[in-house]
PDB file of C-alpha atoms in Angstrom:
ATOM      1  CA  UNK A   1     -16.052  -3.390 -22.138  1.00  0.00           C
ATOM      2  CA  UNK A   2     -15.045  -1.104 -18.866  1.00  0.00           C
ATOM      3  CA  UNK A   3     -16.852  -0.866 -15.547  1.00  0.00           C
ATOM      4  CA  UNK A   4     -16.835   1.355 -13.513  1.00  0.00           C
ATOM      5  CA  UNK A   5     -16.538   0.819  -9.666  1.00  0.00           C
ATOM      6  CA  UNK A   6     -17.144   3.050  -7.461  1.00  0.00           C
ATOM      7  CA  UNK A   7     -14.319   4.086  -4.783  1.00  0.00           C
ATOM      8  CA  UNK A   8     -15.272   4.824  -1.555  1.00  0.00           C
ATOM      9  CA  UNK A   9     -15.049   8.453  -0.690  1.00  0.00           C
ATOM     10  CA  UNK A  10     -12.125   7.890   2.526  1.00  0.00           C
ATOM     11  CA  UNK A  11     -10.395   6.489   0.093  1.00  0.00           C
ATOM     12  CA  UNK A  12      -6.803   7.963  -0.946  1.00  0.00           C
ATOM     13  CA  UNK A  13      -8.512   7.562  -4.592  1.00  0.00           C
ATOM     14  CA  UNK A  14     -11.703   8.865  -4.280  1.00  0.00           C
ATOM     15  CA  UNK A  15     -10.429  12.599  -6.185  1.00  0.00           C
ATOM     16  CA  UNK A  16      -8.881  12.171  -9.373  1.00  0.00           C
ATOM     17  CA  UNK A  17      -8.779   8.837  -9.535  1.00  0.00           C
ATOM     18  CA  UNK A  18     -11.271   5.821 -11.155  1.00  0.00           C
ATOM     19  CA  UNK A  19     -10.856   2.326 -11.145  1.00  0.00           C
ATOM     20  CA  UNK A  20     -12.174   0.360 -13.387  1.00  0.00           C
ATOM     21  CA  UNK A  21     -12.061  -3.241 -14.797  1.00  0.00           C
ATOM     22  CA  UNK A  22     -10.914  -4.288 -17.738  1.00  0.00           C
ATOM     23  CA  UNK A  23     -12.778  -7.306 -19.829  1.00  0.00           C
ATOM     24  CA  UNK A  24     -11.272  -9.850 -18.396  1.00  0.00           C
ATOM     25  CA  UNK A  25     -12.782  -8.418 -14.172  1.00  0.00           C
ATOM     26  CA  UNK A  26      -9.269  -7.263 -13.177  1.00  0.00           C
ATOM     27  CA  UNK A  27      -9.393  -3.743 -11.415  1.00  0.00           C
ATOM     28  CA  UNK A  28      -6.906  -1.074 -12.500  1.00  0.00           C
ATOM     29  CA  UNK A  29      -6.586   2.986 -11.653  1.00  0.00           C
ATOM     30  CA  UNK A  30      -6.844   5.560 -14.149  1.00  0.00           C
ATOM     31  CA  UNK A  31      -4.425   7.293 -12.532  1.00  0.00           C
ATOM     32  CA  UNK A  32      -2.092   6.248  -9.131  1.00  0.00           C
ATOM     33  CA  UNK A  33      -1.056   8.244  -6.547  1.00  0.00           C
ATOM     34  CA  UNK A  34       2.519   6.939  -5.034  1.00  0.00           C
ATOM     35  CA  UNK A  35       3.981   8.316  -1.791  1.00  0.00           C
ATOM     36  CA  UNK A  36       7.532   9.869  -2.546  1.00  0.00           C
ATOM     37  CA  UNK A  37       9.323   7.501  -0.344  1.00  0.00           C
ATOM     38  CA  UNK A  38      12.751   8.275  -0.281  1.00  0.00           C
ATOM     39  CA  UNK A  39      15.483   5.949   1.924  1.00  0.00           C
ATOM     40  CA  UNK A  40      15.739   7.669   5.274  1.00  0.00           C
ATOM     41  CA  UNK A  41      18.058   6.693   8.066  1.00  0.00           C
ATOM     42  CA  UNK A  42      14.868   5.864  10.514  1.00  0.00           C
ATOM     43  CA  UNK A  43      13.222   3.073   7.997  1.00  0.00           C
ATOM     44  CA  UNK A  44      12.115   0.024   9.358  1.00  0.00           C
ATOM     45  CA  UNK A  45      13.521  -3.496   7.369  1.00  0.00           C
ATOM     46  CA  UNK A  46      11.005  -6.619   7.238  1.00  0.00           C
ATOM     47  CA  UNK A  47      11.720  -9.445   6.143  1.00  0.00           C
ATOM     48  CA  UNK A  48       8.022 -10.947   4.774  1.00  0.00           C
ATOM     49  CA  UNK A  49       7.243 -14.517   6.494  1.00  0.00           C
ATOM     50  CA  UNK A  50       5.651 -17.374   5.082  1.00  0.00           C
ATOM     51  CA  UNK A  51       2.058 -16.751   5.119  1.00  0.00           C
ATOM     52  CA  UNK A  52       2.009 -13.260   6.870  1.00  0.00           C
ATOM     53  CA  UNK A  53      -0.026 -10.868   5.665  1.00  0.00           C
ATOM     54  CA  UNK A  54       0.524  -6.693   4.576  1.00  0.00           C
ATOM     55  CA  UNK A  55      -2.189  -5.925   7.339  1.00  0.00           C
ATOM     56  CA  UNK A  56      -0.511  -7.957  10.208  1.00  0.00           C
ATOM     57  CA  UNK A  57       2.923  -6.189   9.245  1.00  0.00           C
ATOM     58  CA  UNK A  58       1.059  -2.783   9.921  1.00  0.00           C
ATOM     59  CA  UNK A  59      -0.029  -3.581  12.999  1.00  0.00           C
ATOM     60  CA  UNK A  60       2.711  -4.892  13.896  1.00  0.00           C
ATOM     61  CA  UNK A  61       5.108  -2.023  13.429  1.00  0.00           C
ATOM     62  CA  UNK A  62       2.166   0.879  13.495  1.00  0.00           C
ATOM     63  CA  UNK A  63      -1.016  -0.554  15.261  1.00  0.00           C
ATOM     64  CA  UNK A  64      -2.899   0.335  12.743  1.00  0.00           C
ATOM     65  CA  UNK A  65      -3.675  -2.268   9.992  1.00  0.00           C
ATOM     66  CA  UNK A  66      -5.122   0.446   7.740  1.00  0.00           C
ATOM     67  CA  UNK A  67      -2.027   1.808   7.222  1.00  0.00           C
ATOM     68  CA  UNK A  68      -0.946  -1.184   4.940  1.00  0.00           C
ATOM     69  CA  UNK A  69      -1.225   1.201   1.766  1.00  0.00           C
ATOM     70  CA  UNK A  70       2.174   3.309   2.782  1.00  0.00           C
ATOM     71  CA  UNK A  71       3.743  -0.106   3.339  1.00  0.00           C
ATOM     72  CA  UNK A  72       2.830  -1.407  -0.649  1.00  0.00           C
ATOM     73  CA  UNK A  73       3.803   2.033  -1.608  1.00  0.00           C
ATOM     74  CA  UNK A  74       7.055   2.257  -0.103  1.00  0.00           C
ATOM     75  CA  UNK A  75       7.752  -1.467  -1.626  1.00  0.00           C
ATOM     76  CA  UNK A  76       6.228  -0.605  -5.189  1.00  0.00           C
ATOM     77  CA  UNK A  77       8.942   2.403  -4.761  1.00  0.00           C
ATOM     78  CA  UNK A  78      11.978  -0.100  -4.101  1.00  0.00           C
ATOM     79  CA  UNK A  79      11.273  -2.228  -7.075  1.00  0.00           C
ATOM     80  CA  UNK A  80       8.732  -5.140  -5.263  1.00  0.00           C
ATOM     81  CA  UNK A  81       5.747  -5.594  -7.442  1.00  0.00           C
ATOM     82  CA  UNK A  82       2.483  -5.183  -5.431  1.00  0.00           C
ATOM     83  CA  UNK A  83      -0.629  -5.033  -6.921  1.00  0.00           C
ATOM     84  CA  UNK A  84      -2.537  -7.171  -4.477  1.00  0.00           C
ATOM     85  CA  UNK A  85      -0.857  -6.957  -1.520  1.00  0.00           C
ATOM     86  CA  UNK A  86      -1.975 -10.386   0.280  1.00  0.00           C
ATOM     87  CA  UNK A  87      -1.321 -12.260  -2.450  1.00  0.00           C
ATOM     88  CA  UNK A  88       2.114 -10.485  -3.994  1.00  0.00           C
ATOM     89  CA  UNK A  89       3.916 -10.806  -0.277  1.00  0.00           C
ATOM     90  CA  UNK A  90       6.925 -13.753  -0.548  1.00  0.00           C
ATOM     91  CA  UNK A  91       8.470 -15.278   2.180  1.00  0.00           C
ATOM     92  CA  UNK A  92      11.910 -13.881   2.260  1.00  0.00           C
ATOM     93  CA  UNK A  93      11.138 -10.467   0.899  1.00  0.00           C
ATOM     94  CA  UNK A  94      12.523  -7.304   2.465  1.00  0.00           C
ATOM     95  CA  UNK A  95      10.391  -4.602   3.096  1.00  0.00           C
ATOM     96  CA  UNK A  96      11.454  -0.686   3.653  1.00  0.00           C
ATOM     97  CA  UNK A  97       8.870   0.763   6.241  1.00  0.00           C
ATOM     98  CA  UNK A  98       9.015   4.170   7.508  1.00  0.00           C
ATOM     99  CA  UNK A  99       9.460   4.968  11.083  1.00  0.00           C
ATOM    100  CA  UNK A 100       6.377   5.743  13.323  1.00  0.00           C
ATOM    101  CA  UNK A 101       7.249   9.297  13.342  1.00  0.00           C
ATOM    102  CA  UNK A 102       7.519   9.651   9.391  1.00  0.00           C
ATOM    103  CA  UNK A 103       4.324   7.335   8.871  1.00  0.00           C
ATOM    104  CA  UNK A 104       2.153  10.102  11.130  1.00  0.00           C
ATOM    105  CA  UNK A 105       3.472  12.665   9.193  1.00  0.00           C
ATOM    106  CA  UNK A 106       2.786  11.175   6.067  1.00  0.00           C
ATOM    107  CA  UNK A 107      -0.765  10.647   7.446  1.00  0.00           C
ATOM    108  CA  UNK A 108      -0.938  13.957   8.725  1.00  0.00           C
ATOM    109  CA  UNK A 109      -0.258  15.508   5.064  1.00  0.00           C
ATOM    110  CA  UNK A 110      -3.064  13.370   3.247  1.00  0.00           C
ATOM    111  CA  UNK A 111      -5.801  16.256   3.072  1.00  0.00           C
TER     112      UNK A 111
END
């Protein structure tokens, strides 16, 4: 059995997209919408610490811990599997960030 949950509407998701749960409760996206994230000579390298958190690294870098979905994007683009981004963050990983500058313009082009 599937249910559906509902997405809320500032979400990247909330047009053309669903999320549902599968039988066993775990959520998944009829459909997911990756940033094209291309290396560019202005990325940002992280190296993950123990017990920090994909939020903190946004503010961090961007002051703006909402913006932790570009930073799971960019890793699910480079090969880091992040599905829960909290949880799927290793000490020692390196993560490709985009500069300030391409970050507001990926922001910017959202509509």
């Amino acid at each position: 059995m599937t249910a559906t949950v509902k997405i809320p509407l500032r979400s990247r998701y909330a047009r053309g997209c669903r999320m549902l749960r599968d039988d066993d409760g775990r959520p998944f996206y009829t459909s997911r919408r990756l940033l094209t994230a291309d290396a560019r000579s202005d990325d940002i390298l992280h190296e993950v610490k123990a017990g920090e958190r994909i939020r903190q690294i946004a503010w961090r870098y961007y002051r703006d811990p909402g913006a932790w979905w570009v930073i799971a994007d960019y890793a699910i683009q480079d090969g880091h599997r992040i599905l829960f981004p909290d949880r799927d963050l290793t000490a020692g990983m390196v993560l490709r960030l985009p500069s300030v500058a391409q970050l507001q313009a990926i922001l910017g082009s959202r509509g």
